[in-house]
Coordinates of N, CA and C in Angstrom, one line a residue:
X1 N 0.8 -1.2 0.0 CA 0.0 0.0 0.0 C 0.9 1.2 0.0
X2 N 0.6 2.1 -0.6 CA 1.2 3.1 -0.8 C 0.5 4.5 -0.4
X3 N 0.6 5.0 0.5 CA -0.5 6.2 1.1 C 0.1 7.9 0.7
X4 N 1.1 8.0 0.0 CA 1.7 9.2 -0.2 C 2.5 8.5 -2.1
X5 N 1.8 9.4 -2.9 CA 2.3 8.9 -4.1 C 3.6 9.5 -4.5
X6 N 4.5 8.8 -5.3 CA 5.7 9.9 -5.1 C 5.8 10.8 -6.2
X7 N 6.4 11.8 -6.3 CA 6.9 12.5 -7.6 C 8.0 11.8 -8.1
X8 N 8.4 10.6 -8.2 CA 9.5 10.3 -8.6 C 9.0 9.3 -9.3
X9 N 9.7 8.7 -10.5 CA 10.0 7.2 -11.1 C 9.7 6.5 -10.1
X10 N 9.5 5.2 -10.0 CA 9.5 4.1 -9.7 C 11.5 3.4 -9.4
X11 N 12.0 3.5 -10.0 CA 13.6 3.2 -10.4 C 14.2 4.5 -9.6
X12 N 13.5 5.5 -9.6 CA 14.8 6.4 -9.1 C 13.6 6.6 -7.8
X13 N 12.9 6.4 -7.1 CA 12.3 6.6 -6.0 C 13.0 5.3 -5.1
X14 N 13.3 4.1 -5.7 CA 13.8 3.2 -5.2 C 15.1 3.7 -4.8
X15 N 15.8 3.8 -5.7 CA 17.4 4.3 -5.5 C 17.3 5.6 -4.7
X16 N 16.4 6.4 -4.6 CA 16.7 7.5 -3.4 C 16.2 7.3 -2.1
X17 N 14.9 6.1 -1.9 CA 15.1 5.7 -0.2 C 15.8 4.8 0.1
X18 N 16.0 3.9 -0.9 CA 17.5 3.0 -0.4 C 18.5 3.7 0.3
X19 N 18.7 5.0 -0.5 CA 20.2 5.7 0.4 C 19.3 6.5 1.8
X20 N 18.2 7.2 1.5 CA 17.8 7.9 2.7 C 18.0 6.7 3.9
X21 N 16.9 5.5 3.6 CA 16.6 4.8 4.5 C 18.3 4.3 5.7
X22 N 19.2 3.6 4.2 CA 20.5 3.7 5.0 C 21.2 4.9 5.8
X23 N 21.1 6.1 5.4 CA 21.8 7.3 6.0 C 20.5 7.6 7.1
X24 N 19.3 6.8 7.2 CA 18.7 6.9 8.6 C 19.1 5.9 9.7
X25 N 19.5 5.2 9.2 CA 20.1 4.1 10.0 C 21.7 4.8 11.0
X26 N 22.1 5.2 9.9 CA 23.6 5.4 10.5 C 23.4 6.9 10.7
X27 N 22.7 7.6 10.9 CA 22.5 9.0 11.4 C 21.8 8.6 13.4
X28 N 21.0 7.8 12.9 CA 20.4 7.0 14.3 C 21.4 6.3 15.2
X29 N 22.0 5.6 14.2 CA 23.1 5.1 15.4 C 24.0 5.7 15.7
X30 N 24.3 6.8 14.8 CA 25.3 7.9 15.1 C 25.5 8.9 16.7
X31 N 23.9 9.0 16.6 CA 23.2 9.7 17.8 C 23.3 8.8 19.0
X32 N 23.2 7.9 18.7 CA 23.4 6.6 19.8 C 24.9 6.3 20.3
X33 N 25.6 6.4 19.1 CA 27.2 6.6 19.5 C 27.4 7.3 20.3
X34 N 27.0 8.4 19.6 CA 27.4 9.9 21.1 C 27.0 10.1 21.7
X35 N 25.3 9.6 22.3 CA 25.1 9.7 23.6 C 26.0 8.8 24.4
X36 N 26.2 7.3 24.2 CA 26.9 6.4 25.2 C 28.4 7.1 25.5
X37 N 28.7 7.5 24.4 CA 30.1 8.1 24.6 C 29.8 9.7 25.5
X38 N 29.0 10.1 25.2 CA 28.6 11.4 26.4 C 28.2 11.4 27.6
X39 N 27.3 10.0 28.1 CA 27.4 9.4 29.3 C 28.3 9.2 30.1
X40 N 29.4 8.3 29.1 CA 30.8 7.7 29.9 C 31.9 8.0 29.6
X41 N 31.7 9.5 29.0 CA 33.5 9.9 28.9 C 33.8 10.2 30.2
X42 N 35.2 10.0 30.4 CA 35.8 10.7 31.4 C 37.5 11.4 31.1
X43 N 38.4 11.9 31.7 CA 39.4 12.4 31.4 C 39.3 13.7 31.9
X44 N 41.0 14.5 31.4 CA 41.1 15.9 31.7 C 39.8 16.6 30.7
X45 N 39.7 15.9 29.6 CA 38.7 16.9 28.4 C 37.2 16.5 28.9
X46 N 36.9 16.2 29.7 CA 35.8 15.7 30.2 C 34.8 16.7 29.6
X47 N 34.6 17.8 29.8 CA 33.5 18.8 30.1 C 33.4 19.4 28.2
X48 N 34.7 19.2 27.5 CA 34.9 19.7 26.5 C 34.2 19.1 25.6
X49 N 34.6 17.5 25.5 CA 34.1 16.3 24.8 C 32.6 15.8 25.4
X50 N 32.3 16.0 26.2 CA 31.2 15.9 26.8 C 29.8 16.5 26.2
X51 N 30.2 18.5 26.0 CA 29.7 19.0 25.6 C 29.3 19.1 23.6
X52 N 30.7 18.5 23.3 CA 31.0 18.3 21.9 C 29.9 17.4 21.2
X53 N 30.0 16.4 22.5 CA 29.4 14.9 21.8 C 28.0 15.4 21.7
X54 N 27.5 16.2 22.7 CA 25.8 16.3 22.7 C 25.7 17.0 21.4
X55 N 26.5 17.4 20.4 CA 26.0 18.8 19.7 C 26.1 17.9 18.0
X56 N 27.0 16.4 18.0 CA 27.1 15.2 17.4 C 25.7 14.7 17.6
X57 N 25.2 14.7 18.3 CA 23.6 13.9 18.9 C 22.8 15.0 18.2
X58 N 22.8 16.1 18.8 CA 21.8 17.0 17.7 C 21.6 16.9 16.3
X59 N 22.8 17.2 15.9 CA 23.1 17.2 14.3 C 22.6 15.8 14.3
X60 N 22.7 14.8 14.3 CA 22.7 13.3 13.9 C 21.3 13.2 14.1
X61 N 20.6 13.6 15.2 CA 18.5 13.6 15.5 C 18.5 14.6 14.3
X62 N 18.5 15.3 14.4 CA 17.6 17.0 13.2 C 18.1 16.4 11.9
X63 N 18.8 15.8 11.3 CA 19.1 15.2 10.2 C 18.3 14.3 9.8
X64 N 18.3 13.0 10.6 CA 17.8 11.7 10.5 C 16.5 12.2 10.5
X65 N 15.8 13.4 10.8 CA 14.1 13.8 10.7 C 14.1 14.3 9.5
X66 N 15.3 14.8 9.1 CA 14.9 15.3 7.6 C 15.2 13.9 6.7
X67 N 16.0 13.4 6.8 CA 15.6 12.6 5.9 C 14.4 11.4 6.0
X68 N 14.5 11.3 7.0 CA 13.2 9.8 6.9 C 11.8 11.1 6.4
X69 N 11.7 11.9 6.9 CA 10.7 13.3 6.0 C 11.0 13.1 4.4
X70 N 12.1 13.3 4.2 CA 12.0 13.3 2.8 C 11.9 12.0 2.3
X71 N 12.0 10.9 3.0 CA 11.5 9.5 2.8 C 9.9 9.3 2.3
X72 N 9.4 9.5 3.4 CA 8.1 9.9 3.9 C 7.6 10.6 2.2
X73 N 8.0 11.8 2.1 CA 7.4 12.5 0.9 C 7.7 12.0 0.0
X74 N 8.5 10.9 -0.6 CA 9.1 10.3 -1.4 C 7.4 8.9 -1.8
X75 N 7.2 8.7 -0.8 CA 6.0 7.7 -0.4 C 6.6 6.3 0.0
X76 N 8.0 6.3 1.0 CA 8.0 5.3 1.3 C 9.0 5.6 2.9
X77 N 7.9 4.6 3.4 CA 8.0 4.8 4.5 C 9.2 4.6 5.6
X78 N 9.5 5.6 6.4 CA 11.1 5.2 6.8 C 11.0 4.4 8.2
X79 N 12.3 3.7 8.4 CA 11.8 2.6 9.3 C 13.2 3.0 10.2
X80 N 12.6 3.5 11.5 CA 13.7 3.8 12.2 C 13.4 3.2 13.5
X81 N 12.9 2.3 13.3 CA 12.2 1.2 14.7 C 13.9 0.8 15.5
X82 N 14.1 0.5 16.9 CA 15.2 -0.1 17.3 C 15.3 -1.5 16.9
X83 N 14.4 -2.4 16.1 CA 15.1 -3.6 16.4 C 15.5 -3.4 14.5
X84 N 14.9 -2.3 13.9 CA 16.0 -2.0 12.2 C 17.4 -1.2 12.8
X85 N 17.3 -0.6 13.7 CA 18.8 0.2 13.5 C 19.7 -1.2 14.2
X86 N 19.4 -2.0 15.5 CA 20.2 -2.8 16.0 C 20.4 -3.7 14.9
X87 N 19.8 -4.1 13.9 CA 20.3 -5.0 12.9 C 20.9 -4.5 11.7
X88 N 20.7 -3.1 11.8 CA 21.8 -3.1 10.4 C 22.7 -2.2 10.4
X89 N 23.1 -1.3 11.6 CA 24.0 -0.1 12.1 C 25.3 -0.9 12.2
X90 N 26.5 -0.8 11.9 CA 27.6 -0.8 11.5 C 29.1 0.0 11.9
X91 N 28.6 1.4 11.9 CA 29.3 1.7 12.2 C 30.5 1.9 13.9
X92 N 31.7 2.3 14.3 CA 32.1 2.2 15.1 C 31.8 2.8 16.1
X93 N 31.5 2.1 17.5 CA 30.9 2.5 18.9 C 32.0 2.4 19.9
X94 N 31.7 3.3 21.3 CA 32.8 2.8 21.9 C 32.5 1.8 23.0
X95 N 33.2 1.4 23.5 CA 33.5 0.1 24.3 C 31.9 0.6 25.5
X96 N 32.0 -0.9 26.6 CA 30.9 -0.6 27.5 C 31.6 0.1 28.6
X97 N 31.3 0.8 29.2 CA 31.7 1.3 30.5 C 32.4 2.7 30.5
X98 N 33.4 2.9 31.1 CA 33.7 4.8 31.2 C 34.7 4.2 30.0
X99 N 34.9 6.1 29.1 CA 35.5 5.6 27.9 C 36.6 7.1 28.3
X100 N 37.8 7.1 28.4 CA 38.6 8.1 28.3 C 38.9 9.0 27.2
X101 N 38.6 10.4 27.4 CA 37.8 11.4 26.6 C 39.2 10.7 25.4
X102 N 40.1 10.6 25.0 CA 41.1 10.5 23.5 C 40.1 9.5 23.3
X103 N 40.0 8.5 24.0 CA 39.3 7.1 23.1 C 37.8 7.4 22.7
X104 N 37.1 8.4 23.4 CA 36.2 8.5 23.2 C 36.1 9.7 21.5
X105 N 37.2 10.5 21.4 CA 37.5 11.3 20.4 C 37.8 10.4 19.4
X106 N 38.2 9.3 19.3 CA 39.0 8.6 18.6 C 37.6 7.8 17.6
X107 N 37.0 7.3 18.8 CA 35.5 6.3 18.4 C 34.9 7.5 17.4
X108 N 34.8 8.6 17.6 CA 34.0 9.3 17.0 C 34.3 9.9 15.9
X109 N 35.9 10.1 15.8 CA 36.4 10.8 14.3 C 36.2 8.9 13.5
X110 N 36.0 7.8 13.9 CA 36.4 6.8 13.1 C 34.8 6.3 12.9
X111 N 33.9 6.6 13.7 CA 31.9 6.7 13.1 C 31.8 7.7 12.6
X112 N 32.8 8.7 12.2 CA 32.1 10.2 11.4 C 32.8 9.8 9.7
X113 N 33.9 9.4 9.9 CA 34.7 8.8 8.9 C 34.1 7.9 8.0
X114 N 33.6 6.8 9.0 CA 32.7 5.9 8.1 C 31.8 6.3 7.4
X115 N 30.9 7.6 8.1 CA 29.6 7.6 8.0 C 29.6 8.2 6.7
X116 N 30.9 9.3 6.6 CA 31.2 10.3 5.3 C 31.4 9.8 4.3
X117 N 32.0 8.4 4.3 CA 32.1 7.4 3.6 C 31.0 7.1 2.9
X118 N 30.1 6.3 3.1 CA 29.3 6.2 3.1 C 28.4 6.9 2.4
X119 N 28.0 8.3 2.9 CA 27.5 9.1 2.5 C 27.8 9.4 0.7
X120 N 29.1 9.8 0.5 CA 29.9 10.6 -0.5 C 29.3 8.8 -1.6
X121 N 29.0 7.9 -1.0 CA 28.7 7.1 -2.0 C 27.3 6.9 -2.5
X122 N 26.5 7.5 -1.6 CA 25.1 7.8 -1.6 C 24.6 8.9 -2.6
X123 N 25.6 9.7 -2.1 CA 25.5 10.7 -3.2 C 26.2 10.7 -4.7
X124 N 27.0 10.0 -5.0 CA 26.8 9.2 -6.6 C 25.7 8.9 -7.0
X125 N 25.5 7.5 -6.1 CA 24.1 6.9 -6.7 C 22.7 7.5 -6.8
X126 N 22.4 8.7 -6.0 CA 21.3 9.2 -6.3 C 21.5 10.5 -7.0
X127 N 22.7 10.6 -7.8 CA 22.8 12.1 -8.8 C 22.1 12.1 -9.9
X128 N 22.1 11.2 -10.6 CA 20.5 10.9 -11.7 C 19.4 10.8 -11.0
X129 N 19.0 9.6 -10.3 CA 17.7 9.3 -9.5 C 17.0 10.6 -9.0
X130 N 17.5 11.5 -8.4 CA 17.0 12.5 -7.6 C 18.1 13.2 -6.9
X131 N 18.2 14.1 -7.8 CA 19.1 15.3 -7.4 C 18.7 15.8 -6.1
X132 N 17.5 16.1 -6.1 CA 17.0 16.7 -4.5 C 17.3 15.9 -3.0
X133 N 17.4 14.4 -3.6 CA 18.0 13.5 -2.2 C 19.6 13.8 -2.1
X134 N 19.8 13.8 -3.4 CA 21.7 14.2 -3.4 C 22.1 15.3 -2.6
X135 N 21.2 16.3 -3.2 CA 21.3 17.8 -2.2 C 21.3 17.6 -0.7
X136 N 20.2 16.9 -0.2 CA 20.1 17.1 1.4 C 21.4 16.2 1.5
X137 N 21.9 15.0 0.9 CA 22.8 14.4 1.4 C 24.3 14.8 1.2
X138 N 24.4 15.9 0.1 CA 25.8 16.6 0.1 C 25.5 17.1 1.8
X139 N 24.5 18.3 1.9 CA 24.4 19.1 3.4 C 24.8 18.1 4.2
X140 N 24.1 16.8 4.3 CA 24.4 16.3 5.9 C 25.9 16.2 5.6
X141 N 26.6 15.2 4.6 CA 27.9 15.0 4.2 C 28.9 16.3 4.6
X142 N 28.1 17.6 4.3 CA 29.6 18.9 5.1 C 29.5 18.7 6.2
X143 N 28.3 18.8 6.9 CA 28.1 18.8 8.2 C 29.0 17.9 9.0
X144 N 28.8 16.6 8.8 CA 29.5 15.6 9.6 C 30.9 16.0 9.3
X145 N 31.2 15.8 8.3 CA 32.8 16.2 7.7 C 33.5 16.8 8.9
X146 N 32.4 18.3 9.6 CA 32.6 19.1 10.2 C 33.0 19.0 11.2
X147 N 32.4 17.9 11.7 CA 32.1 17.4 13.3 C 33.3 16.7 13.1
X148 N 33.6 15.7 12.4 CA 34.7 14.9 12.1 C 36.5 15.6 12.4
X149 N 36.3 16.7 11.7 CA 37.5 17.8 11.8 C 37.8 18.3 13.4
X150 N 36.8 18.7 14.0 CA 36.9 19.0 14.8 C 36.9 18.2 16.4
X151 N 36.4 17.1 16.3 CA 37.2 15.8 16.8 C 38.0 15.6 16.3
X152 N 39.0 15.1 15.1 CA 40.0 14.6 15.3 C 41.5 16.1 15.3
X153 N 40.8 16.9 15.3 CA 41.9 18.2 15.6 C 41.7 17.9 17.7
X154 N 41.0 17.1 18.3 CA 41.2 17.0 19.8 C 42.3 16.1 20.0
X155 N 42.5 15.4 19.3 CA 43.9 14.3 19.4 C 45.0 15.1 18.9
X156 N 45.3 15.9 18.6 CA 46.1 16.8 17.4 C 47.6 17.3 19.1
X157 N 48.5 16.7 18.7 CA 49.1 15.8 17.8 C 48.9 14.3 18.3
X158 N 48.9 13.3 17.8 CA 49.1 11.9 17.9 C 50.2 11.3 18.5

C-alpha cells in the first residue's frame, strides 16, 4: 500500500530511499554513538568532549528527521524502529563502561569517517535518481565532515 504517491520514477524513488533509509540508520546510530560516549566519557577533556558529543547527537537527531521526511514525501516509508537500527548499524561504537575522553574522540572521528564514507557514495548513486536527495545528502555529508575535523583536531598531535 502506498498512502503518499511519489513524484518520482519508480527506479529512481527506489534508488533514493535505499540511500535515505540507509543514512537513517547510520544518522540513528550515530546519535546513539554519542550519547553512550557522552554518558561515559571521562578524562582531563571531560567537560569539552562531553559538551561536543551532545551537539554530534543534535546534528545526527535534526538530520535523520529530515531525511526519513524526505523518505516519507518520497512515499516510502522510513523505518527507524530499534530492532531495524540494532540489525543493520555498523558503524564504530565505543567500548561498554567509562571511555577516556582521547578514546572517546578517537571512536568518533572513526563513526564520522565511516559515515562520510558512506555518504559521498550515496551521493553518486542518487545524482540521476534524484538530485533533490543528493542535495540534502551533500548538506548532511559537510556537516558531519565538520564534526569529524573537529574531533580529530582534539587528538592533534598523535
Amino acid at each position: 500500500m502506498t498512502a503518499v504517491r511519489s513524484t518520482l520514477p519508480d527506479d529512481a524513488r527506489k534508488v533514493s530511499c535505499e540511500a535515505l533509509q540507509d543514512t537513517l540508520v547510520d544518522l540513528l546510530g550515530l546519535s546513539l554513538v554519542g550519547k553512550q560516549a557522552h554518558w561515559n566519557v571521562v578524562g582531563p577533556r571531560f567537560r569539552s568532549i562531553h559538551l561536543q558529543l551532545d551537539e554530534v547527537v543534535t546534528t545526527a537527531r535534526d538530520f535523520a528527521d529530515t531525511v526519513a521526511e524526505r523518505s516519507a514525501a518520497l512515499g516510502v516509508p522510513p523505518d527507524g524502529r530499534p530492532e531495524t537500527i540494532a540489525k543493520a548499524f555498523t558503524l564504530p561504537a565505543p567500548k561498554e563502561g567509562w571511555v577516556r575522553d582521547s578514546d572517546a574522540v578517537e571512536v568518533m572521528v572513526e563513526a564520522l569517517q565511516e559515515a562520510v564514507g558512506r555518504l559521498r557514495e550515496r551521493i553518486d548513486v542518487t545524482e540521476k535518481a534524484d538530485p533533490v536527495t543528493q542535495d540534502l545528502l551533500i548538506g548532511i555529508t559537510a556537516e558531519l565532515e565538520k564534526q569529524r575535523w573537529m574531533f580529530d583536531a582534539e587528538n592533534f598531535p598523535r
